[in-house]
Amino acid sequence: MDDTFGKHVLVNILLLLANVIGEMIPREFLFSSPKYSEVSLSPDGNTIGFLAPNNNGILNIYTKCVTCNESRLITSEKNNIIDFQWTGVPNVIIFYEDNDGDENNHLYKVNITENDPPHKPFVINNERNVKTIIVANDKRHSKILIGLNNVRPIFHDVYEFDLINNELKRIMLNERFPQPIYVDNDLRIRLAYQEKDDGSREYYRISDNADPNNVTSSDNDWVLYLTVAQEDTHLTKPIGFSGDNRRIYWLWGKDTDLGELVVHDFGHPEANEILHTAKKAEIEYKFQEDIDDSDIFIHPADKTILAITEIYHKPHIYVLNETVREDFDYLNDLKYQTGSPLIVGVSQDFRTWIVTYVSDRVPYEFYLYRRPERKATFLFMARPQLEGWKLSSMVGFEFVTRDNLTLQAYLSLPPNTQLRKPSELKDTVMASYAAKGLLPRKPQKMIVDVHGGPHYRQKYGYSRTNVWLTSRGYAVLQVNFRGSTGFGKKLLNAGNGEWGRKMHYDIIDAVNFVIKNGIARRSQIAIMGGSYGGYATLVGMTFTPDVFACGVDIVGPSNLVTLLEAIPPYWLGNYNRITLMLGADKNTTEGREFLRSRSPLFFADRVRKPLMILQGANDPRVARNESDQFVAALKANNISVTYVLYPDEGHGFRKPENALAEAGLTEQFLHRCAHGKFQAFSLEQHNSSALVSFTVVDIINLIIGAKSRPTFTSRF
């Protein structure tokens, strides 16, 4: 039988089954590795690279020519590759490999044209307990710059690596500056910053007397360039240099709430030329990161800024250079009903692009765009198994908090939810909510999904979490509370010192909003989240124990004192900013008391509702002890908890077998307390590494059919 025909038959059977069991999308469609991820284009525009699982389910690098259907396996690594980049040497790729979640990633290079795959990678650095970072990778050069903290864990020395002869030499001895170190297009170190005691930043330029091949961090090699006030540090940062390296682009936060895009002659920050003033949301950018990690579209050769994107409810593209206006007009028209174009790869000659679309209902379709012909050709879907399934929509809306802050949030309702019509409502405000698609005919079961960071934000687009939970019958509420990025420095800085207080009140106010407007049932609202979202879950279970039906904490800190005591060493260069965010320093008696007052650990005896905690044993950001000590406190108070520990994971769960088990455990747990649907699950189903501990009244006992069992640990 033709394999393609067989796959179509299987998809149709699964779709038919979905109608029978209530349109539950199989977990495997959502939490297994996508067929295509980290999609990029070679500098010559001839080859597409991407990550995909090999026959053993491990993420490896594949390539295919832009006109080919067949893909080639390039690597056969035993650990997941988490990212890769093309380089200035034809057919040479550099890539990061995961090390069981400890974020001390290893760096390798590989030539994709070598015969007899799998190709053997060259080790650039795989030292234990060393965090390797790419400082600069300009596609016009045969060298890259990398950072290694193998001498001083706090700071990264900068090394030049020759991609042709594999020579590695140090060009900067760094005893002072955190990352990033800012480099121009010729790989010359130009700028660095240092944090001051009050959380402000001083940017320094390299002095004219410094040896570019032997830079130090001493005062002799650096000259003060610019001082940025504490309240402006988030919005003020370099973006990159003009093609001739004479001018430098910045995001600028002084005297503006949302920020500006500016440029000035290097050395003259007082003479900014404003290129764009943010209208509705911040412009986001990560220096020297890949193109799809930012809201700024830059020409690969001449470094002209061509367009920027602001995301409030949905993305809005502003074209800044008329040479690409017709390109964006064409790309917008191509999928104007379902998504906003996002350029994820361009050739150095700028003639060939890879484009995807940001959409809540379509999980990343990729197109090859030929600029001279102004024609886009469909390539593939990241998750083709989701084709034909009806996915939930993300509806952006605003609400007002108890202290009169206007916040942005998203609501996702289960597909096929019956909605109230504006014409049915006499109240104009309610009618406006109905016009947005916010008002179901009957209140819903709901999950409040709290984002991490907290200097992060919820964004519009495809979300496997939203799709998964809505297919299980839950509405999903996602709040950009104070302390979130994306909505201006006033809102961001309003979160300073408000962990467990006003940041949590914002979430409670959003919950009250959806209850008041008939969107959710008070008795069936659960809270979950990762990192800060896990902390918010623990706060919800302890500080407001009667609000939520249950909670799922994923790698969340429980004690802000021990959180600060165990942060990664390479974060210490920004320690003052972290303590400003938390509200106190652990190194004073008053500070420790303040941090304890905001730490769920010391209120564990207040937990009244079911709680599940998931933790990676190798987490460098939120150490395992954060979960261990909270679980111990619950057990000391005879309070039930389900604890899931992954010995081969870190700050979140990258390995698909672990993510699948996480989803299986979570949806069954939520079913018990919030009463949504769940897909059948058994402990050994996905060959996960998880260790699960629970007590007699926990949901896991009910899943496996035991009426009474002692606490134990099982591996699956």
XYZ file of C-alpha atoms in Angstrom:
716
model
C 0.000 0.000 0.000
C 1.229 3.517 -0.765
C 2.592 5.043 2.453
C 0.990 8.436 1.796
C -2.410 6.798 1.290
C -1.979 4.888 4.538
C -1.188 8.080 6.430
C -4.293 9.773 5.044
C -6.427 6.799 6.109
C -4.949 6.964 9.623
C -5.614 10.705 9.878
C -9.228 10.214 8.786
C -9.733 7.452 11.361
C -8.312 9.687 14.090
C -10.543 12.560 13.015
C -13.568 10.258 13.147
C -12.529 9.071 16.601
C -12.176 12.689 17.671
C -15.821 13.317 16.896
C -16.764 10.319 19.025
C -14.660 11.316 22.044
C -15.309 15.042 21.809
C -12.624 16.405 19.489
C -9.673 15.705 21.745
C -6.512 16.197 19.744
C -4.140 13.320 20.592
C -1.333 14.353 22.940
C 1.157 12.874 20.504
C 0.111 15.429 17.863
C 1.025 18.284 20.194
C 3.844 17.212 22.505
C 5.975 15.033 20.265
C 8.745 16.871 18.425
C 7.478 18.815 15.407
C 8.383 17.481 11.996
C 10.118 20.787 11.248
C 11.565 23.206 13.812
C 14.278 25.891 13.889
C 13.835 26.267 10.128
C 16.499 28.422 8.456
C 18.076 29.215 5.093
C 21.722 28.882 4.081
C 23.508 32.141 3.208
C 23.617 31.196 -0.493
C 19.866 30.588 -0.490
C 20.130 27.039 -1.825
C 19.590 24.887 1.268
C 16.993 24.722 4.016
C 18.082 23.475 7.420
C 15.825 22.311 10.222
C 15.655 20.168 13.335
C 13.622 16.966 13.349
C 13.603 13.742 15.348
C 15.724 10.911 13.941
C 14.682 7.255 14.118
C 15.465 7.260 17.841
C 13.366 10.351 18.483
C 16.406 12.597 19.117
C 16.367 16.074 17.570
C 19.045 16.287 14.883
C 19.873 18.501 11.925
C 18.405 17.782 8.502
C 18.830 19.676 5.257
C 17.075 19.780 1.912
C 17.677 21.847 -1.191
C 15.038 24.512 -1.747
C 13.595 22.645 -4.739
C 13.838 19.109 -3.285
C 11.306 16.942 -1.514
C 13.842 14.619 0.096
C 15.676 15.538 3.302
C 19.176 14.483 4.374
C 20.153 13.592 7.925
C 23.270 15.590 8.796
C 23.920 14.667 12.427
C 23.252 11.609 14.555
C 23.696 12.991 18.048
C 22.539 11.036 21.086
C 21.439 14.204 22.881
C 18.925 16.672 21.504
C 20.290 19.517 19.402
C 18.554 22.654 20.631
C 19.679 25.238 18.064
C 21.949 25.667 15.052
C 23.226 28.455 12.804
C 24.675 28.699 9.327
C 28.087 30.353 9.112
C 30.166 32.365 6.682
C 31.956 29.215 5.492
C 29.906 27.484 2.783
C 28.088 24.373 4.035
C 29.360 24.701 7.606
C 26.867 24.767 10.471
C 27.440 25.331 14.176
C 25.051 23.867 16.730
C 24.271 23.667 20.435
C 23.576 20.373 22.154
C 21.591 19.954 25.351
C 23.247 18.491 28.442
C 20.255 17.101 30.377
C 18.830 20.546 30.955
C 21.678 22.170 32.918
C 22.021 24.907 30.232
C 25.780 24.354 30.036
C 25.323 23.712 26.348
C 28.043 22.211 24.173
C 29.000 23.768 20.840
C 29.972 21.880 17.673
C 30.479 22.488 13.978
C 29.654 20.187 11.077
C 30.098 20.265 7.292
C 26.873 19.224 5.579
C 28.622 18.101 2.374
C 30.837 15.422 3.909
C 30.142 11.993 2.484
C 28.653 8.970 4.219
C 26.425 10.505 6.860
C 26.138 10.765 9.745
C 28.714 13.511 9.541
C 31.151 13.651 12.419
C 30.927 16.997 14.204
C 33.984 18.881 15.390
C 33.903 19.788 19.077
C 34.308 23.530 19.585
C 33.693 23.205 23.306
C 32.099 20.528 25.479
C 33.711 21.198 28.855
C 31.631 20.158 31.838
C 30.052 22.943 33.894
C 30.916 25.526 31.238
C 28.220 27.572 29.521
C 29.256 28.108 25.904
C 27.618 30.995 24.062
C 27.891 32.379 20.547
C 28.959 36.015 20.853
C 29.025 36.811 17.125
C 28.438 34.934 13.885
C 28.526 37.209 10.863
C 27.811 35.280 7.661
C 30.489 37.252 5.778
C 33.369 35.869 7.836
C 35.114 32.527 8.248
C 35.424 33.051 11.990
C 33.002 33.294 14.874
C 33.314 34.661 18.396
C 32.262 32.557 21.362
C 32.119 33.104 25.112
C 33.397 30.611 27.704
C 33.104 30.950 31.479
C 35.640 28.201 32.129
C 37.983 30.490 34.096
C 35.487 32.635 36.023
C 31.951 31.214 36.142
C 30.506 34.717 36.536
C 31.992 36.221 33.350
C 32.622 34.895 29.850
C 35.985 35.388 28.208
C 35.681 35.962 24.460
C 37.395 33.625 21.998
C 37.840 33.714 18.244
C 37.237 30.373 16.538
C 38.466 29.807 12.984
C 35.891 27.688 11.160
C 38.430 26.522 8.564
C 41.486 25.492 10.598
C 39.632 24.982 13.930
C 41.946 27.261 15.883
C 40.603 28.784 19.097
C 42.276 31.813 20.657
C 41.222 34.158 23.414
C 40.821 37.790 22.399
C 39.269 39.169 25.602
C 40.045 38.415 29.236
C 36.852 39.405 31.025
C 36.697 40.006 34.773
C 33.974 42.624 34.757
C 31.253 42.562 32.109
C 28.177 40.302 31.894
C 26.844 39.123 28.569
C 26.146 40.287 25.985
C 29.402 41.781 24.756
C 28.576 43.914 21.701
C 30.512 43.289 18.492
C 30.408 44.999 15.103
C 30.033 43.419 11.667
C 33.780 42.801 11.395
C 33.784 40.851 14.677
C 35.501 43.652 16.577
C 34.531 44.087 20.224
C 32.986 47.544 20.586
C 30.714 47.821 23.656
C 30.051 46.247 27.044
C 28.025 47.180 30.101
C 28.358 47.023 33.864
C 25.595 47.136 36.458
C 25.681 49.753 39.215
C 24.471 49.273 42.788
C 21.116 50.945 42.098
C 20.374 48.727 39.074
C 21.339 51.333 36.484
C 23.807 50.460 33.743
C 26.985 51.993 32.467
C 27.872 51.199 28.857
C 31.531 51.379 27.880
C 33.184 51.560 24.483
C 36.534 49.969 23.849
C 39.305 52.559 23.968
C 41.439 53.495 20.989
C 44.494 52.202 22.853
C 43.175 48.692 23.465
C 44.695 45.792 21.541
C 41.745 44.236 19.627
C 43.414 40.819 19.809
C 44.114 41.004 23.533
C 41.350 43.014 25.182
C 41.080 43.107 28.957
C 38.307 44.445 31.163
C 40.601 46.923 32.923
C 39.820 50.644 32.944
C 42.697 51.241 30.516
C 40.855 49.396 27.748
C 37.413 50.990 28.184
C 35.838 54.466 28.096
C 32.422 55.386 29.539
C 29.926 55.676 26.678
C 26.491 56.061 28.249
C 24.720 55.754 31.610
C 21.194 54.322 31.566
C 18.861 54.985 34.490
C 17.503 51.941 36.298
C 13.942 52.492 35.078
C 15.160 52.600 31.460
C 17.466 49.565 31.403
C 14.912 47.151 29.964
C 14.079 49.414 27.024
C 17.577 50.741 26.320
C 19.994 48.420 24.544
C 22.173 48.275 21.415
C 20.775 46.445 18.373
C 23.705 46.402 15.980
C 25.881 48.394 13.651
C 25.326 49.871 10.221
C 27.002 48.103 7.321
C 30.077 50.328 7.505
C 30.244 50.045 11.334
C 30.168 53.837 11.701
C 26.680 54.070 13.160
C 24.939 52.043 15.833
C 21.251 51.243 16.244
C 19.645 51.252 19.691
C 16.333 50.681 21.329
C 15.944 53.775 23.490
C 13.868 54.154 26.642
C 14.628 57.624 27.966
C 11.617 59.988 28.061
C 9.300 57.393 26.504
C 7.212 54.565 27.915
C 7.222 52.089 25.010
C 10.618 52.977 23.577
C 12.039 54.224 20.310
C 14.234 52.806 17.581
C 17.146 55.205 17.086
C 20.506 55.439 15.341
C 23.518 57.625 16.031
C 27.110 57.949 14.937
C 29.166 55.676 17.145
C 30.537 57.711 20.020
C 27.711 60.270 19.967
C 24.721 58.876 21.878
C 23.534 62.434 22.502
C 22.715 62.839 18.787
C 20.022 60.242 18.177
C 18.029 60.071 14.964
C 14.598 58.553 15.682
C 13.597 55.878 13.165
C 10.405 54.668 14.853
C 8.462 55.503 17.989
C 6.549 52.534 19.360
C 2.808 53.081 19.024
C 1.117 50.350 21.060
C 3.692 47.814 22.263
C 7.430 47.531 22.801
C 9.832 46.497 20.051
C 11.688 43.377 21.151
C 15.190 42.404 20.080
C 18.041 40.129 21.165
C 21.477 41.261 19.996
C 23.278 38.780 17.720
C 20.422 36.262 17.883
C 18.849 34.587 14.883
C 16.418 36.580 12.782
C 13.231 34.982 14.114
C 14.046 35.875 17.734
C 13.214 39.558 17.334
C 10.667 42.054 16.059
C 13.236 43.838 13.876
C 13.926 42.836 10.271
C 17.462 43.776 9.182
C 19.046 43.459 5.741
C 21.678 40.682 5.983
C 24.324 42.514 3.962
C 24.020 46.285 4.354
C 22.401 46.032 7.837
C 19.631 48.498 7.022
C 16.612 48.181 9.307
C 13.728 47.370 6.995
C 10.696 46.746 9.191
C 9.638 46.306 12.799
C 6.736 44.514 14.444
C 4.733 45.574 17.476
C 2.539 42.997 19.186
C -0.341 44.242 21.308
C -3.282 41.901 20.795
C -1.888 40.784 17.422
C 1.257 41.591 15.414
C 1.353 44.858 13.475
C 4.169 45.330 10.955
C 5.608 48.793 10.276
C 7.648 49.020 7.071
C 10.530 51.464 7.595
C 12.221 51.067 4.213
C 10.196 51.405 1.019
C 12.313 48.823 -0.819
C 10.403 46.031 0.950
C 6.905 47.519 1.074
C 5.659 45.581 -1.946
C 7.144 42.387 -0.505
C 5.188 42.788 2.712
C 2.050 43.796 0.820
C 2.272 40.542 -1.140
C 3.029 38.405 1.920
C 0.242 40.012 3.934
C -2.256 39.395 1.141
C -1.185 35.759 0.838
C -2.547 34.770 4.268
C -4.355 37.893 5.425
C -7.219 35.923 6.980
C -5.134 33.605 9.131
C -1.784 35.104 10.055
C 0.933 37.741 10.017
C 4.172 37.107 8.062
C 7.369 36.395 9.970
C 10.666 36.210 8.066
C 12.761 33.380 9.559
C 15.546 33.195 6.972
C 17.052 35.267 4.158
C 19.882 34.658 1.726
C 22.838 37.035 1.775
C 21.849 38.396 -1.648
C 18.350 39.036 -0.252
C 16.678 37.327 -3.192
C 15.323 34.310 -1.302
C 13.399 34.314 1.967
C 11.770 31.712 4.178
C 8.509 32.995 5.581
C 6.143 31.590 8.157
C 2.965 33.065 9.571
C 2.093 33.937 13.154
C -1.366 32.484 13.671
C -3.335 31.055 16.562
C -5.124 28.530 14.359
C -2.326 27.324 12.062
C 0.857 25.831 13.611
C 3.518 27.391 11.384
C 3.288 26.880 7.646
C 6.551 27.663 5.848
C 6.887 29.259 2.419
C 9.812 29.861 0.076
C 9.593 33.435 -1.172
C 11.433 34.378 -4.370
C 11.754 38.114 -4.173
C 12.541 38.936 -7.844
C 9.424 37.052 -8.993
C 7.430 38.132 -5.916
C 6.133 34.609 -5.528
C 5.775 32.413 -2.452
C 5.681 28.614 -2.700
C 4.412 26.424 0.120
C 7.136 24.240 1.670
C 5.751 22.347 4.673
C 3.907 22.549 7.988
C 5.701 22.242 11.304
C 3.004 19.837 12.533
C 1.213 18.380 9.495
C -0.706 15.978 11.742
C -2.793 18.946 12.930
C -4.085 19.691 9.445
C -7.863 19.386 9.442
C -8.276 19.933 13.167
C -10.166 22.974 14.362
C -7.944 24.893 16.764
C -8.947 27.481 19.336
C -8.558 31.220 18.777
C -6.659 33.624 21.035
C -8.792 36.702 21.670
C -6.961 39.709 23.063
C -8.796 42.008 25.454
C -8.235 44.575 28.186
C -9.452 44.766 31.757
C -8.929 47.196 34.629
C -7.345 46.178 37.932
C -8.447 47.202 41.420
C -5.879 50.038 41.367
C -6.924 51.219 37.881
C -4.170 49.718 35.745
C -5.305 48.662 32.272
C -3.870 45.232 31.476
C -3.806 43.137 28.320
C -4.843 39.484 28.383
C -5.889 36.620 26.100
C -8.848 34.264 26.255
C -8.978 30.999 24.311
C -12.272 29.107 24.282
C -12.776 25.466 23.296
C -13.494 25.063 19.564
C -17.206 25.094 18.720
C -18.098 26.995 21.893
C -21.457 28.690 21.386
C -21.037 32.467 21.729
C -23.397 35.217 22.726
C -24.214 37.732 19.993
C -23.808 41.492 20.453
C -27.388 42.034 19.306
C -28.638 40.015 22.276
C -27.074 42.377 24.822
C -28.408 45.776 25.860
C -25.306 46.741 27.812
C -22.846 48.346 25.385
C -19.775 47.105 27.266
C -21.047 43.531 27.280
C -21.954 43.863 23.612
C -18.379 44.941 22.864
C -17.086 41.845 24.669
C -19.445 39.693 22.641
C -18.237 41.329 19.428
C -14.703 40.246 20.293
C -15.815 36.649 20.846
C -15.261 36.728 24.607
C -18.687 35.671 25.861
C -19.723 32.010 25.766
C -23.395 31.164 26.201
C -22.589 29.344 29.417
C -19.681 29.666 31.870
C -16.679 27.483 31.102
C -14.220 25.345 32.993
C -10.993 27.362 32.939
C -7.216 27.117 33.324
C -5.334 30.289 34.234
C -1.986 29.866 32.456
C 0.587 32.174 34.082
C 3.670 33.053 32.034
C 7.226 32.724 33.279
C 9.917 35.364 33.584
C 8.286 37.338 34.976
C 10.066 39.692 32.552
C 8.313 38.008 29.667
C 4.831 38.168 28.147
C 2.024 36.165 26.622
C 1.969 36.606 22.843
C -0.524 35.929 20.119
C 0.200 32.864 18.004
C 0.073 29.102 17.931
C 0.352 27.637 21.423
C 0.352 23.912 21.975
C -0.711 24.536 25.575
C -3.780 26.476 24.449
C -4.663 23.935 21.774
C -4.224 21.049 24.208
C -6.247 22.523 27.062
C -9.062 23.854 24.894
C -9.367 20.468 23.192
C -9.883 19.038 26.699
C -12.809 21.407 27.216
C -11.154 24.211 29.172
C -11.099 27.901 28.443
C -7.580 29.318 28.876
C -6.934 32.722 30.447
C -3.485 34.310 29.972
C -2.772 37.604 31.721
C 0.019 40.080 31.068
C 0.189 41.259 34.677
C 2.355 44.114 35.933
C 6.000 43.108 35.671
C 5.434 41.695 32.178
C 7.449 42.954 29.232
C 5.981 44.251 25.991
C 3.705 46.980 27.331
C 6.068 49.692 28.482
C 8.472 50.449 31.292
C 5.779 51.807 33.634
C 3.977 48.476 33.663
C 7.241 46.533 33.871
C 8.622 48.567 36.771
C 5.253 48.465 38.552
C 6.049 44.813 39.208
C 9.214 45.561 41.188
C 8.785 44.219 44.715
C 5.278 42.939 43.966
C 5.863 39.187 43.777
C 3.061 37.567 45.747
C 1.218 40.895 46.043
C 0.054 43.200 43.236
C 1.315 40.881 40.500
C -0.879 38.188 42.023
C -3.750 40.616 42.583
C -3.709 41.256 38.822
C -4.315 37.555 38.204
C -7.109 37.488 40.796
C -8.681 40.581 39.202
C -8.625 38.836 35.821
C -10.295 35.795 37.391
C -12.986 38.019 38.889
C -13.469 39.646 35.473
C -14.187 36.332 33.742
C -16.499 35.208 36.553
C -18.422 38.503 36.589
C -18.946 38.379 32.828
C -20.134 34.782 32.764
C -17.034 33.448 31.012
C -15.944 30.963 33.692
C -17.392 29.019 36.628
C -15.868 30.014 39.943
C -15.704 26.405 41.174
C -13.869 25.099 38.089
C -10.931 27.467 37.674
C -7.439 25.968 38.008
C -4.067 27.738 37.907
C -0.862 26.494 36.303
C 2.405 27.816 34.960
C 6.147 27.396 34.681
C 9.030 29.251 36.370
C 7.451 32.482 37.656
C 4.144 30.917 36.602
C 4.940 28.015 38.931
C 5.639 30.485 41.732
C 2.300 32.182 40.986
C 0.618 28.782 41.234
C 2.127 28.203 44.681
C 1.080 31.725 45.694
C -2.431 30.927 44.519
C -2.485 27.726 46.567
C -1.153 29.416 49.738
C -1.989 33.144 49.748
C -5.434 32.728 48.122
C -6.195 29.060 48.885
C -9.938 29.271 48.195
C -9.790 30.887 44.736
C -8.563 28.017 42.566
C -9.860 24.467 42.288
C -6.289 23.136 42.012
C -2.828 24.058 40.792
C 0.011 22.741 38.626
C 3.435 24.176 39.472
C 6.149 23.593 36.869
C 9.712 24.473 38.015
C 8.466 27.274 40.250
C 10.449 28.724 43.178
C 8.924 28.336 46.633
C 11.458 30.303 48.702
C 12.806 33.595 47.362
C 15.761 33.495 49.762
C 17.059 30.143 48.539
C 16.192 31.153 44.963
C 18.663 34.033 45.245
C 21.238 31.856 46.992
C 21.306 29.383 44.098
C 21.078 31.524 40.951
C 23.528 30.647 38.149
C 26.898 32.381 38.574
C 26.632 34.073 35.164
C 23.519 35.926 36.421
C 25.486 37.646 39.180
C 26.515 40.451 36.833
C 22.863 41.542 36.951
C 22.267 40.708 40.618
C 21.107 44.200 41.609
C 18.438 44.192 38.942
C 17.217 40.802 40.188
C 16.944 42.016 43.787
C 15.148 45.150 42.594
C 12.644 42.932 40.772
C 12.121 40.715 43.840
C 11.951 43.680 46.197
C 14.794 42.881 48.598
C 18.293 41.466 48.992
C 18.969 38.229 50.849
C 22.119 39.728 52.369
C 20.293 41.883 54.924
C 18.106 40.815 57.836
C 15.278 43.051 56.652
C 15.659 41.739 53.114
C 15.445 38.105 54.167
C 12.310 38.791 56.222
C 10.713 40.547 53.260
C 11.574 37.683 50.904
C 10.230 35.124 53.388
C 6.957 37.056 53.540
C 6.557 36.556 49.769
C 7.655 32.906 49.755
C 4.938 30.214 49.553
C 7.173 27.770 51.448
C 6.450 29.502 54.748
C 2.697 29.297 54.166
C 2.546 25.687 52.987
C 0.141 24.776 55.786
C -2.518 26.895 54.047
C -2.802 24.625 51.005
C -6.356 23.294 50.780
C -6.739 22.247 47.152
C -5.062 19.542 45.036
C -1.551 20.434 43.892
C 0.863 18.851 41.441
C 4.520 19.927 41.244
C 6.854 19.108 38.338
C 10.600 19.738 38.516
C 13.765 19.161 36.494
C 16.592 17.802 38.640
C 19.258 19.754 36.716
C 17.471 23.112 36.663
C 20.139 25.862 36.926
C 17.607 28.681 37.412
C 15.143 27.207 39.908
C 17.077 24.521 41.753
C 15.484 21.196 42.618
C 15.525 22.209 46.281
C 12.768 24.747 45.563
C 10.341 21.908 44.904
C 11.845 19.422 47.370
C 11.476 21.753 50.332
C 7.893 22.681 49.481
C 6.890 19.034 49.109
C 8.565 18.278 52.448
C 6.654 21.119 54.110
C 3.357 19.816 52.735
C 4.050 16.296 53.947
C 5.038 17.624 57.367
C 1.566 19.149 57.518
C -0.113 15.957 56.224
C -1.142 17.739 53.029
C -1.370 15.698 49.856
C 0.769 16.546 46.837
C 1.750 14.861 43.591
C 5.454 15.398 42.870
C 6.994 14.620 39.467
C 10.786 14.817 39.172
C 12.668 14.485 35.868
C 16.310 13.473 36.518
C 17.389 14.339 32.954
C 15.711 17.736 32.586
C 16.269 21.317 33.665
C 14.155 24.463 33.554
C 11.291 22.888 31.654
C 11.037 19.613 29.819
C 12.607 19.501 26.352
C 12.613 15.772 25.686
C 9.409 14.756 23.918
C 8.929 11.595 25.965
C 9.021 13.717 29.109
C 6.766 16.415 27.684
C 4.239 13.749 26.675
C 4.243 12.268 30.165
C 3.934 15.745 31.681
C 0.845 16.387 29.550
C -0.633 12.978 30.353
C -0.199 13.406 34.093
C -1.411 17.002 34.040
C -4.603 16.446 32.081
C -5.633 13.558 34.318
C -4.857 15.635 37.406
C -6.915 18.539 36.040
C -9.777 16.181 35.217
C -10.093 15.263 38.889
C -10.380 18.849 40.116
C -11.576 20.952 37.157
C -13.498 18.169 35.370
C -12.247 18.519 31.821
C -11.719 15.649 29.407
C -8.547 13.564 29.332
C -6.869 11.081 27.040
C -6.067 7.644 28.444
C -2.596 7.522 29.988
C -0.425 4.958 31.736
C 2.819 5.484 33.603
C 4.962 3.455 31.206
C 3.335 4.774 28.025
C 5.985 7.234 26.802
C 9.190 5.786 28.307
C 9.647 8.990 30.269
C 12.387 9.428 32.864
C 9.985 10.898 35.423
C 9.938 9.871 39.062
C 6.469 10.298 40.540
C 5.755 10.407 44.272
C 2.271 10.669 45.727
C 0.100 9.840 48.707
C -3.011 7.735 49.113
C -5.486 10.445 48.167
C -3.625 11.621 45.097
C -4.952 11.361 41.620
C -2.216 8.991 40.486
C -3.611 6.324 42.807
C -6.983 6.728 41.206
C -5.456 6.506 37.730
C -3.798 3.158 38.437
C -6.783 1.833 40.349
C -5.363 1.559 43.861
C -7.738 2.196 46.758
C -4.970 2.648 49.303
C -1.235 2.796 48.831
C 1.652 4.244 50.799
C 3.843 7.026 49.445
C 6.311 5.661 46.924
C 8.471 6.580 43.974
C 8.080 5.007 40.555
C 10.054 5.458 37.348
C 8.399 5.561 33.941
